[in-house]
Tab-separated table of C-alpha atoms in Angstrom:
chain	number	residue	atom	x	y	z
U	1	UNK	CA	5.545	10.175	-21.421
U	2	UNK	CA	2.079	9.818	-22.005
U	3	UNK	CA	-0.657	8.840	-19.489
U	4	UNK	CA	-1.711	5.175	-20.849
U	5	UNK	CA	-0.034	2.151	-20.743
U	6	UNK	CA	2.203	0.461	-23.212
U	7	UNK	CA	1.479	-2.856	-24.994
U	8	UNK	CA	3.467	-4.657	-22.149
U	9	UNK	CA	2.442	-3.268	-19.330
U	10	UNK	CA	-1.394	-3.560	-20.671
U	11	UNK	CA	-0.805	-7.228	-21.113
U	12	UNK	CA	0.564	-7.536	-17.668
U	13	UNK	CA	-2.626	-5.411	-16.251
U	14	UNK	CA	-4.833	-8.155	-17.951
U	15	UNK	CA	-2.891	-10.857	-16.561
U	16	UNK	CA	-2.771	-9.454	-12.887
U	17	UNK	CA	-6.429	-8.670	-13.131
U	18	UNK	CA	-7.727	-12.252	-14.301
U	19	UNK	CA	-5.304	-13.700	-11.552
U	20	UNK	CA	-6.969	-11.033	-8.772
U	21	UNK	CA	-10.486	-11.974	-9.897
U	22	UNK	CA	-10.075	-15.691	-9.445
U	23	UNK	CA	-7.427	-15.812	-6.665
U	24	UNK	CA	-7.485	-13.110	-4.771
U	25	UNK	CA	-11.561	-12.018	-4.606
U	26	UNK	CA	-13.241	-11.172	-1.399
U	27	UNK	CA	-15.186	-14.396	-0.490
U	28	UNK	CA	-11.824	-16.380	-1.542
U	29	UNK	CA	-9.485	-14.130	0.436
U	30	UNK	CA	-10.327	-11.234	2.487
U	31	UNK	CA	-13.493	-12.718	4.280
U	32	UNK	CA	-12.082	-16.303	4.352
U	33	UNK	CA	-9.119	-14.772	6.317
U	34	UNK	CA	-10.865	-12.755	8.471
U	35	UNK	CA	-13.887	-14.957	9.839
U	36	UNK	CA	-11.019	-17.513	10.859
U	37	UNK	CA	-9.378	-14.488	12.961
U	38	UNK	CA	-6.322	-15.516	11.034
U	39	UNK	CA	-3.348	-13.988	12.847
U	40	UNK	CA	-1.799	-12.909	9.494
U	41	UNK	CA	-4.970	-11.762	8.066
U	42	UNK	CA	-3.573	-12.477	4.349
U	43	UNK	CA	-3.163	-16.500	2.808
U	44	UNK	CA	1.079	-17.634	2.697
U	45	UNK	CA	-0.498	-19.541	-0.050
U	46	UNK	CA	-1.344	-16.807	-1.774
U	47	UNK	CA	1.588	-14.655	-1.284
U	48	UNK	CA	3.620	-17.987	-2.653
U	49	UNK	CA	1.555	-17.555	-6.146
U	50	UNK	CA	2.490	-14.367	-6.209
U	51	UNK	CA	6.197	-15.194	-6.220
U	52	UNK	CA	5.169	-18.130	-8.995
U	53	UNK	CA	3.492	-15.450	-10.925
U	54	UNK	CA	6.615	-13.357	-11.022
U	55	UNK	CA	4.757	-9.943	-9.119
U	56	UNK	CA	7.276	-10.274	-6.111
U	57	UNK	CA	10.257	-9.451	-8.785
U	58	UNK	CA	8.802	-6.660	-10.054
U	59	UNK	CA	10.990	-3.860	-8.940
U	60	UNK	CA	13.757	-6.531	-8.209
U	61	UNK	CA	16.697	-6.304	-10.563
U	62	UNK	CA	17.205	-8.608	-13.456
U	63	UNK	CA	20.775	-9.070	-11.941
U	64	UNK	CA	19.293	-10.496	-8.823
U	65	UNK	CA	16.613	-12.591	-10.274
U	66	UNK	CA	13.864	-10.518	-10.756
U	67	UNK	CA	12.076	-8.825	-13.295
U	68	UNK	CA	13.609	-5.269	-13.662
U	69	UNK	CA	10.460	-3.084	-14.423
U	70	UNK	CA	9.484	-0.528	-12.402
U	71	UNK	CA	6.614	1.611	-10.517
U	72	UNK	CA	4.267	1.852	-13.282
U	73	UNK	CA	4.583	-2.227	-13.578
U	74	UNK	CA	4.133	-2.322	-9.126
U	75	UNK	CA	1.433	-0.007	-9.850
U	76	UNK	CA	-0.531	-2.461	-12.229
U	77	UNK	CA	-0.649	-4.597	-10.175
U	78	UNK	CA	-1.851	-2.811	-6.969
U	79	UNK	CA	-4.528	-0.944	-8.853
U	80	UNK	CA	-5.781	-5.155	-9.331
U	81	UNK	CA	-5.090	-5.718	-5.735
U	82	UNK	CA	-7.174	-2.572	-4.553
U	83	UNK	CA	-9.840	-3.723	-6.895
U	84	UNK	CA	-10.357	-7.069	-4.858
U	85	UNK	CA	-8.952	-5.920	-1.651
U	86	UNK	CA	-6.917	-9.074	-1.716
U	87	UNK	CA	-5.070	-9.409	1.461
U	88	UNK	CA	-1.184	-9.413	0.753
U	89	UNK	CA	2.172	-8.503	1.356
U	90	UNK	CA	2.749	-7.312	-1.610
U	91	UNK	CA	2.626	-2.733	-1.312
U	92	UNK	CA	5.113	-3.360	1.933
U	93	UNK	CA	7.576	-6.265	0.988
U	94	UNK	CA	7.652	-6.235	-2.869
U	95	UNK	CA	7.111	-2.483	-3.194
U	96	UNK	CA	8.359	-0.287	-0.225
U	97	UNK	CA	11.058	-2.970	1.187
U	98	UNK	CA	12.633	-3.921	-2.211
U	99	UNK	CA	13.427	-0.219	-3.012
U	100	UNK	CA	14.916	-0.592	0.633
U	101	UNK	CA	17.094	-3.085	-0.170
U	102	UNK	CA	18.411	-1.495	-3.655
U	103	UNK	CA	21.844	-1.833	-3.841
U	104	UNK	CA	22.506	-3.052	-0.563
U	105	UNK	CA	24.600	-6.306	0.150
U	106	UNK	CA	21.391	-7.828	2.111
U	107	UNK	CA	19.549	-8.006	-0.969
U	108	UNK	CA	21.782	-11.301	-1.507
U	109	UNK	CA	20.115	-12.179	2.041
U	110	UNK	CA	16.640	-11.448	1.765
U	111	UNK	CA	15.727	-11.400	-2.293
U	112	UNK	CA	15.208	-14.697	-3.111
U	113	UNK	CA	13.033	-15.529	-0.364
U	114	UNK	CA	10.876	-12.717	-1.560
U	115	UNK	CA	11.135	-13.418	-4.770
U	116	UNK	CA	9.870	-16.757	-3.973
U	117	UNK	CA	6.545	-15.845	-2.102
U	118	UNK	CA	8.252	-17.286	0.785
U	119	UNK	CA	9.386	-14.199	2.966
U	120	UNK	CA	7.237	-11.207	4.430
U	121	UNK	CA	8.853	-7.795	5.006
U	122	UNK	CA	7.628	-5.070	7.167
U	123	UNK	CA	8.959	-1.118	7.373
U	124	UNK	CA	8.744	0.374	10.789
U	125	UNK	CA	8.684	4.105	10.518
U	126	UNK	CA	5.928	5.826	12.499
U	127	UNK	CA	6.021	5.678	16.029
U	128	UNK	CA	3.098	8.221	16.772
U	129	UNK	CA	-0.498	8.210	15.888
U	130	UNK	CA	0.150	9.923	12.566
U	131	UNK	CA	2.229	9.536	9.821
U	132	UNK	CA	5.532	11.876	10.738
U	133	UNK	CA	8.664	10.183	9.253
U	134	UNK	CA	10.438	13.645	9.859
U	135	UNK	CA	9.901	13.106	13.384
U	136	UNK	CA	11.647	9.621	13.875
U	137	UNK	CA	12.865	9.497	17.895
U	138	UNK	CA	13.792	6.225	18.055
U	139	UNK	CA	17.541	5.840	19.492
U	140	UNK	CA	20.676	3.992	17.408
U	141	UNK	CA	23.414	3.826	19.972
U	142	UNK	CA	26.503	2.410	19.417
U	143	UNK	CA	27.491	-0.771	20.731
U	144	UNK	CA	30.460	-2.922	20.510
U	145	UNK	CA	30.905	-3.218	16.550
U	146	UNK	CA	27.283	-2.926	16.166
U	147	UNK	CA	24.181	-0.433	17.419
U	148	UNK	CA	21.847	-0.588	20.341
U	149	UNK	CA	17.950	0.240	19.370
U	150	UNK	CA	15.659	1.429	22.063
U	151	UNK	CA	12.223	2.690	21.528
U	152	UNK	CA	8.786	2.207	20.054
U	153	UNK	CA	7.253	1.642	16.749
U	154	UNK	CA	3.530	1.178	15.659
U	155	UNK	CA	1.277	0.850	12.692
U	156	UNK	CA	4.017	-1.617	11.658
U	157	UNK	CA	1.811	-2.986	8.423
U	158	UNK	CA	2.439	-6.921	8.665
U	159	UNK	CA	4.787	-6.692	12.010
U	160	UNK	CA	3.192	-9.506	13.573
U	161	UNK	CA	3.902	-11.894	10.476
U	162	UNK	CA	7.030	-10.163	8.986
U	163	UNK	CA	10.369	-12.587	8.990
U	164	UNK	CA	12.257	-9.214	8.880
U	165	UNK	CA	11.812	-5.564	9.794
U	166	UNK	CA	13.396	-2.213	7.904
U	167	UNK	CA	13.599	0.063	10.795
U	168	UNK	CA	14.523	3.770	10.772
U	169	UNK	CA	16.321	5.266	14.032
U	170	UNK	CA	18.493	7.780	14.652
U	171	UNK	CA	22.445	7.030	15.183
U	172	UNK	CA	24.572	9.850	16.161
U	173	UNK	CA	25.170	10.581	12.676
U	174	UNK	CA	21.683	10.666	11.539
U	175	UNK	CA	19.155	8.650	10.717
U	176	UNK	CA	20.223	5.268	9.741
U	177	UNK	CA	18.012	2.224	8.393
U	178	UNK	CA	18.533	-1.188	9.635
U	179	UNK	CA	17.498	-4.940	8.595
U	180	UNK	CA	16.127	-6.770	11.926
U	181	UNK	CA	14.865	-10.115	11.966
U	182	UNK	CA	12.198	-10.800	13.535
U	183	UNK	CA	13.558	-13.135	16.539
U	184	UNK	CA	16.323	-10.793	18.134
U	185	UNK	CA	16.565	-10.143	21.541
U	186	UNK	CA	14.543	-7.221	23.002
U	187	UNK	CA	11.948	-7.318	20.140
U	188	UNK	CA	8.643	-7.262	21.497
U	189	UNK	CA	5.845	-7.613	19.010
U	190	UNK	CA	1.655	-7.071	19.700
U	191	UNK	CA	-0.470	-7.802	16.660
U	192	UNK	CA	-3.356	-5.790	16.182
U	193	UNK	CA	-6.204	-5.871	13.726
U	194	UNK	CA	-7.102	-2.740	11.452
U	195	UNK	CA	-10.251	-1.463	10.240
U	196	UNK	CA	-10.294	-3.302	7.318
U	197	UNK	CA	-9.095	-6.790	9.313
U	198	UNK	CA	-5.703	-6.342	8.076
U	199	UNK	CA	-2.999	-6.767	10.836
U	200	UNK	CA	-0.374	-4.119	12.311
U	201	UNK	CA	1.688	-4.359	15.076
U	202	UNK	CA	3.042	-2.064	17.989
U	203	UNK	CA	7.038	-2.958	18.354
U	204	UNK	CA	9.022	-2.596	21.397
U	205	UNK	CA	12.960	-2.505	20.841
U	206	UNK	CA	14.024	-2.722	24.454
U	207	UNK	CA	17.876	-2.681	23.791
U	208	UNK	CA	17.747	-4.530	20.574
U	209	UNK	CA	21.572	-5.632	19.364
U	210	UNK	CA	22.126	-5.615	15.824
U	211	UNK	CA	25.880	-5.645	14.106
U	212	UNK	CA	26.697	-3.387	11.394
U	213	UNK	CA	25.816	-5.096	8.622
U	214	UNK	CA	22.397	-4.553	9.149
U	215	UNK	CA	22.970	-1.039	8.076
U	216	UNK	CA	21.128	-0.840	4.721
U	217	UNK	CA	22.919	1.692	2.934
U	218	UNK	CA	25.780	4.274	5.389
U	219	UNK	CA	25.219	4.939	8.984
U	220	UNK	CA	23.784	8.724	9.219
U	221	UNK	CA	22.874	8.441	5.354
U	222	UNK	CA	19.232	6.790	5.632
U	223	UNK	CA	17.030	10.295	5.110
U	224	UNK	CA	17.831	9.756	1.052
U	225	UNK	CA	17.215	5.734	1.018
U	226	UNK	CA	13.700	6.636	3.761
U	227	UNK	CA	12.544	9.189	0.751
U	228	UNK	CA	12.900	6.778	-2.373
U	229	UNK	CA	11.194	3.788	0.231
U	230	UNK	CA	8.066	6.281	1.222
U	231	UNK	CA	8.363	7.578	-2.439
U	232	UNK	CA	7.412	3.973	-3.668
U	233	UNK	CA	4.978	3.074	-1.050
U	234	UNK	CA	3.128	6.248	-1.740
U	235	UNK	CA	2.620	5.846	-5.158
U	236	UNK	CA	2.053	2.089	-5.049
U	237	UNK	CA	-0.898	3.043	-2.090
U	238	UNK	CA	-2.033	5.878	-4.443
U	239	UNK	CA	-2.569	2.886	-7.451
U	240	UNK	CA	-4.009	0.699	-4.944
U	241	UNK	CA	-6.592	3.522	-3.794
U	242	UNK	CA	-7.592	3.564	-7.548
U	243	UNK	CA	-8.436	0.015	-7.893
U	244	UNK	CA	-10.246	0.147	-4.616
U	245	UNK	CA	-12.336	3.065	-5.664
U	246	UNK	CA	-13.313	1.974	-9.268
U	247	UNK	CA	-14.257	-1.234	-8.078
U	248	UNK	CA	-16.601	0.659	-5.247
U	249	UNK	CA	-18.066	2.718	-8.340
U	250	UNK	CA	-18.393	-0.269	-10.772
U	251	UNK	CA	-20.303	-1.869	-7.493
U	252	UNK	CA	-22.514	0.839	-7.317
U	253	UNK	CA	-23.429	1.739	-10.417
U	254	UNK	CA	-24.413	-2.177	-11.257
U	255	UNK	CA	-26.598	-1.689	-7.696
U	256	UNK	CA	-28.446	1.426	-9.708
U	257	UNK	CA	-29.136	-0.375	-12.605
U	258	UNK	CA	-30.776	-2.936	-10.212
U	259	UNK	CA	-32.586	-1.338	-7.324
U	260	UNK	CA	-36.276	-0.192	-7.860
U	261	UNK	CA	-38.239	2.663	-6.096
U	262	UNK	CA	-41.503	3.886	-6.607
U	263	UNK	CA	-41.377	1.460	-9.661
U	264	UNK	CA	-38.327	2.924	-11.870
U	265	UNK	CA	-34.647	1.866	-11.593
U	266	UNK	CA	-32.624	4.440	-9.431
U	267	UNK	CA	-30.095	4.831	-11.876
U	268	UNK	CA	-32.515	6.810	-13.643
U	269	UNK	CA	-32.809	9.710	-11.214
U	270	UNK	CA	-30.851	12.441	-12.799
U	271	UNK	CA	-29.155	13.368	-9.359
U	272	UNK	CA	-27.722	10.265	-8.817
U	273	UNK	CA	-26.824	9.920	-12.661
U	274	UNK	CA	-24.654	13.554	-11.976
U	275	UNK	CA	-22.777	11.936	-8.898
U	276	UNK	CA	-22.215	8.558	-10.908
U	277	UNK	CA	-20.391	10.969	-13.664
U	278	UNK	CA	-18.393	13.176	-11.158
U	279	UNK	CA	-17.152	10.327	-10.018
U	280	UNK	CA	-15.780	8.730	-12.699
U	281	UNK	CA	-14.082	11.865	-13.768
U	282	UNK	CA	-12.546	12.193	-10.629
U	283	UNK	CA	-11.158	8.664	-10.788
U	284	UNK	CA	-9.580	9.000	-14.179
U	285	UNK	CA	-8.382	12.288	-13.013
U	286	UNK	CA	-6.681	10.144	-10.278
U	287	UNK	CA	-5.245	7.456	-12.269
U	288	UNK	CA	-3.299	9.683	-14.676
U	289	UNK	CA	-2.072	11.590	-11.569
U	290	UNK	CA	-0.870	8.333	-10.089
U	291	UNK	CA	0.774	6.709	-13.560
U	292	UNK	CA	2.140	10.436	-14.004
U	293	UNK	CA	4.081	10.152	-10.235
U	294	UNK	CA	5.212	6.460	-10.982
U	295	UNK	CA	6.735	7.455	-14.434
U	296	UNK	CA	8.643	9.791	-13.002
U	297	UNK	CA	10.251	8.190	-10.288
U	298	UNK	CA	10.868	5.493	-12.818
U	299	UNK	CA	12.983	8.231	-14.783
U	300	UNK	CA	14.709	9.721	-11.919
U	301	UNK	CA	13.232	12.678	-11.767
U	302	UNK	CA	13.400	15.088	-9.716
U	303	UNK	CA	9.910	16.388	-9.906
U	304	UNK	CA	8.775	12.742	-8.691
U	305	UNK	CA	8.682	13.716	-4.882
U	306	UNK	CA	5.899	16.326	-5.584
U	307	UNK	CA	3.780	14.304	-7.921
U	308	UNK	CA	3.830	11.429	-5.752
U	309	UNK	CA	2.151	13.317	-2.852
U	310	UNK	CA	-0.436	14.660	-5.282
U	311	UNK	CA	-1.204	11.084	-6.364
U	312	UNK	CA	-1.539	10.143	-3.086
U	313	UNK	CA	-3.907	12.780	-1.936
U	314	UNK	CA	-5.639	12.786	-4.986
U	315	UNK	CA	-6.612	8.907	-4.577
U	316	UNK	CA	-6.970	9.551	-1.462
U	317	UNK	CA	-9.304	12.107	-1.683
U	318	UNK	CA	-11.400	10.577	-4.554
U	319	UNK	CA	-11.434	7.090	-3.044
U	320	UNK	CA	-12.736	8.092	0.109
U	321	UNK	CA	-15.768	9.578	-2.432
U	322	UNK	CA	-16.358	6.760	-3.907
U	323	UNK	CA	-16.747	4.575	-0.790
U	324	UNK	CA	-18.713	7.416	0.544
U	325	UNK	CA	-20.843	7.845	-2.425
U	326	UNK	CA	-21.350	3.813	-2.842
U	327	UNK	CA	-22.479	3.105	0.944
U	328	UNK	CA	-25.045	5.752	0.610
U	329	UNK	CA	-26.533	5.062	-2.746
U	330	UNK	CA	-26.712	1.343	-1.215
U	331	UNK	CA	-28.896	2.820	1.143
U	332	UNK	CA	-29.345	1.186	4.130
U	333	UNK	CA	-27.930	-2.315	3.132
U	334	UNK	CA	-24.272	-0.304	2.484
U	335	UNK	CA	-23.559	-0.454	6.275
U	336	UNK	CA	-24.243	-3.785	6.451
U	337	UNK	CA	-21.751	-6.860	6.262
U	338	UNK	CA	-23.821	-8.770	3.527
U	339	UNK	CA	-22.777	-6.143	0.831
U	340	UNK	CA	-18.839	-5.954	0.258
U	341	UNK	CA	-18.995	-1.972	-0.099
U	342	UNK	CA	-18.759	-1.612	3.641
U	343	UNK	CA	-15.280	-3.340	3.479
U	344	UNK	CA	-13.880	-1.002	0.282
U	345	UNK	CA	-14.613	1.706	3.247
U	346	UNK	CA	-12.690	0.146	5.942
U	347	UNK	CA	-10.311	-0.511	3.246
U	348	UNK	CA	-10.156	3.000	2.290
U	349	UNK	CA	-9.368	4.339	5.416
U	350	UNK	CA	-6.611	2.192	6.012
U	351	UNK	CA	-4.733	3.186	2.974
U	352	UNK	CA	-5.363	6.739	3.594
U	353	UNK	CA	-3.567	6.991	6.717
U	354	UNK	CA	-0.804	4.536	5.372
U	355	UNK	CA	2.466	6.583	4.275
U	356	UNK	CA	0.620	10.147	5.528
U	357	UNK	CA	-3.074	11.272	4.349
U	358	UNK	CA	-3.965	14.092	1.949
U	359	UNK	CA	-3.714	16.761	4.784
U	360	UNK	CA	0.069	15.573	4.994
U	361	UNK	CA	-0.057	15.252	1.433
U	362	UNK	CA	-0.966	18.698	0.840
U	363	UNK	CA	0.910	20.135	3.353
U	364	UNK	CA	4.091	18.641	1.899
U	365	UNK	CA	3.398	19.638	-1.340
U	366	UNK	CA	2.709	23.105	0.021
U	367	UNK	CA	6.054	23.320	1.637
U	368	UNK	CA	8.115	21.684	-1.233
U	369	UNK	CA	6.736	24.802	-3.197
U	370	UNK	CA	8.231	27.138	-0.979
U	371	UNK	CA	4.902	28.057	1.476
């Protein structure tokens, strides 16, 4: 397919980006939140226009009330929320835990509550202090006609707020996903703010009982369901990165055409005119990589896993540029809180480390090729 959008899914990036701009903007959103220490750190009100807006459908099936399009459509629509860094559910619960549920009876349980703005998902997978889902300890025993899970998850994105939790552990089978709500027994939750005042949580499952139909999918056949989940998230962080780092650009490059010194405009000086350019290129260079990855998981194909991790340490890579980039041709001002670069940095490191960074990134990709 080729790397530009359609008529339709341009008219849905205008829409999501005139919604972003005057909903979901820093000073409305993301600062609001945060200087109230909100324990959420994102608006329910929000999330609820999201649902009214039709974004929470957007990988949902038409069959089940939603909108049937796919990751290029998800994508869209993060690359607007990156742009803004509005606060929101949406890369976990509408993205990563709605592939989850695909095909599984307790989409008829959770789905429309999503779909209506009014329910917040959260995927527990890591449980050390990097991003290893191939190294999942956590213990599925059985239990009476149900499963017993004991151990420890963290960098639970929206834990502390989520109605509902998509947990991997490992049954005697093999690893097995399971839907747990957020008020069983033996589920101990601490929320705990992120660099860029979103909030995680560390989980305790101290003997947590769950039945067997909060299998998603077949006990011992999670590993395939886990991959098209991550898959999703990874590409849908990669689109996100993209927003967040043209926006950083756009912010800096308006600051050069502004800022005097020693009575010319900065954005004059040839040097900083070359790293303005490099930049952009490698942004571009980042968005096709990222539509490319989301196209193809939308066909099925079976190149998708590989493109998806160079997406994501693409973005990764050229995000973290232009935040870097930005706060230094600020000057001075770019470390402080007045000037919203600073929090497109926090930002960025965030969703670097969320769904593995570009060392993991590249390492995969190494190893999928046979090194």
């Amino acid at each position: 397919m080729p790397l530009y959008l359609t008529e339709d899914q341009a008219m849905l990036r205008d829409s999501a980006r005139e919604f972003m701009a005057a909903e979901g903007a820093i000073a409305k959103q993301l600062r609001h939140w945060r200087d109230r220490n909100c324990k959420d750190g994102f608006g329910h009100g929000l999330w609820k226009q999201f649902g009214e807006m039709g974004f929470t459908g957007i990988l949902v099936d038409e069959a089940d009330g939603g909108l049937g399009l796919g990751n290029v459509e998800a994508g869209i629509v993060l690359e607007e929320i990156g742009r803004n860094l509005t606060p929101s559910p949406f890369l976990i619960t509408a993205v990563a835990v709605v592939e989850a549920l695909r095909g599984s009876p307790l989409r008829e349980r959770w789905l429309p509550g999503i779909l209506s703005g009014d329910t917040v998902a959260a995927l527990a997978v890591d449980e050390g202090p990097k991003h290893r889902p191939e190294a999942v300890a956590m213990q599925a025993d059985r239990s009476g006609n149900g499963f017993r899970l004991t151990g420890r998850k963290q960098f639970v994105v929206q834990g502390a707020s989520a109605d509902f939790l998509v947990v991997a552990a490992k049954a005697a089978e093999g690893l097995t996903l399971f839907a747990v709500e957020k008020d069983a027994n033996g589920l101990a939750i601490e929320g705990v703010r992120l660099a860029d005042s979103s909030i995680g949580a560390r989980i305790d499952f101290e003997g947590v009982e769950v039945d067997a139909d909060a299998v998603i999918g077949e006990v011992g056949q999670g590993e395939a369901i886990l991959r098209r989940v991550l898959a999703a998230g990874r590409a849908g962080a990669a689109s996100e990165m993209v927003g967040l780092g043209s926006a950083a650009m756009d912010m800096t490059v308006d600051y050069l055409k502004q800022r005097k010194q020693f009575g010319r405009l900065i954005g004059e000086f040839q040097a900083l005119q070359h790293r303005s350019a490099h930049l952009y290129s490698e942004l571009e260079i980042a968005r096709s990589a990222t539509l490319k990855a989301q196209q193809l998981l939308d066909e099925g194909s079976e190149e998708a896993e590989a493109m998806v991790s160079v997406a994501k340490a693409k973005a990764g890579r050229t995000s973290t540029l232009a935040v870097q980039e930005g706060v230094q041709m600020h000057g001075g001002i770019g470390m402080t809180d007045e000037y919203d670069i600073g929090l497109y940095m926090k930002r960025d490191r965030v969703l670097n480390e969320l769904f593995g960074d570009a060392n993991y990134h590249a390492d995969k990709l190494a190893r999928l090729n046979g090194y």
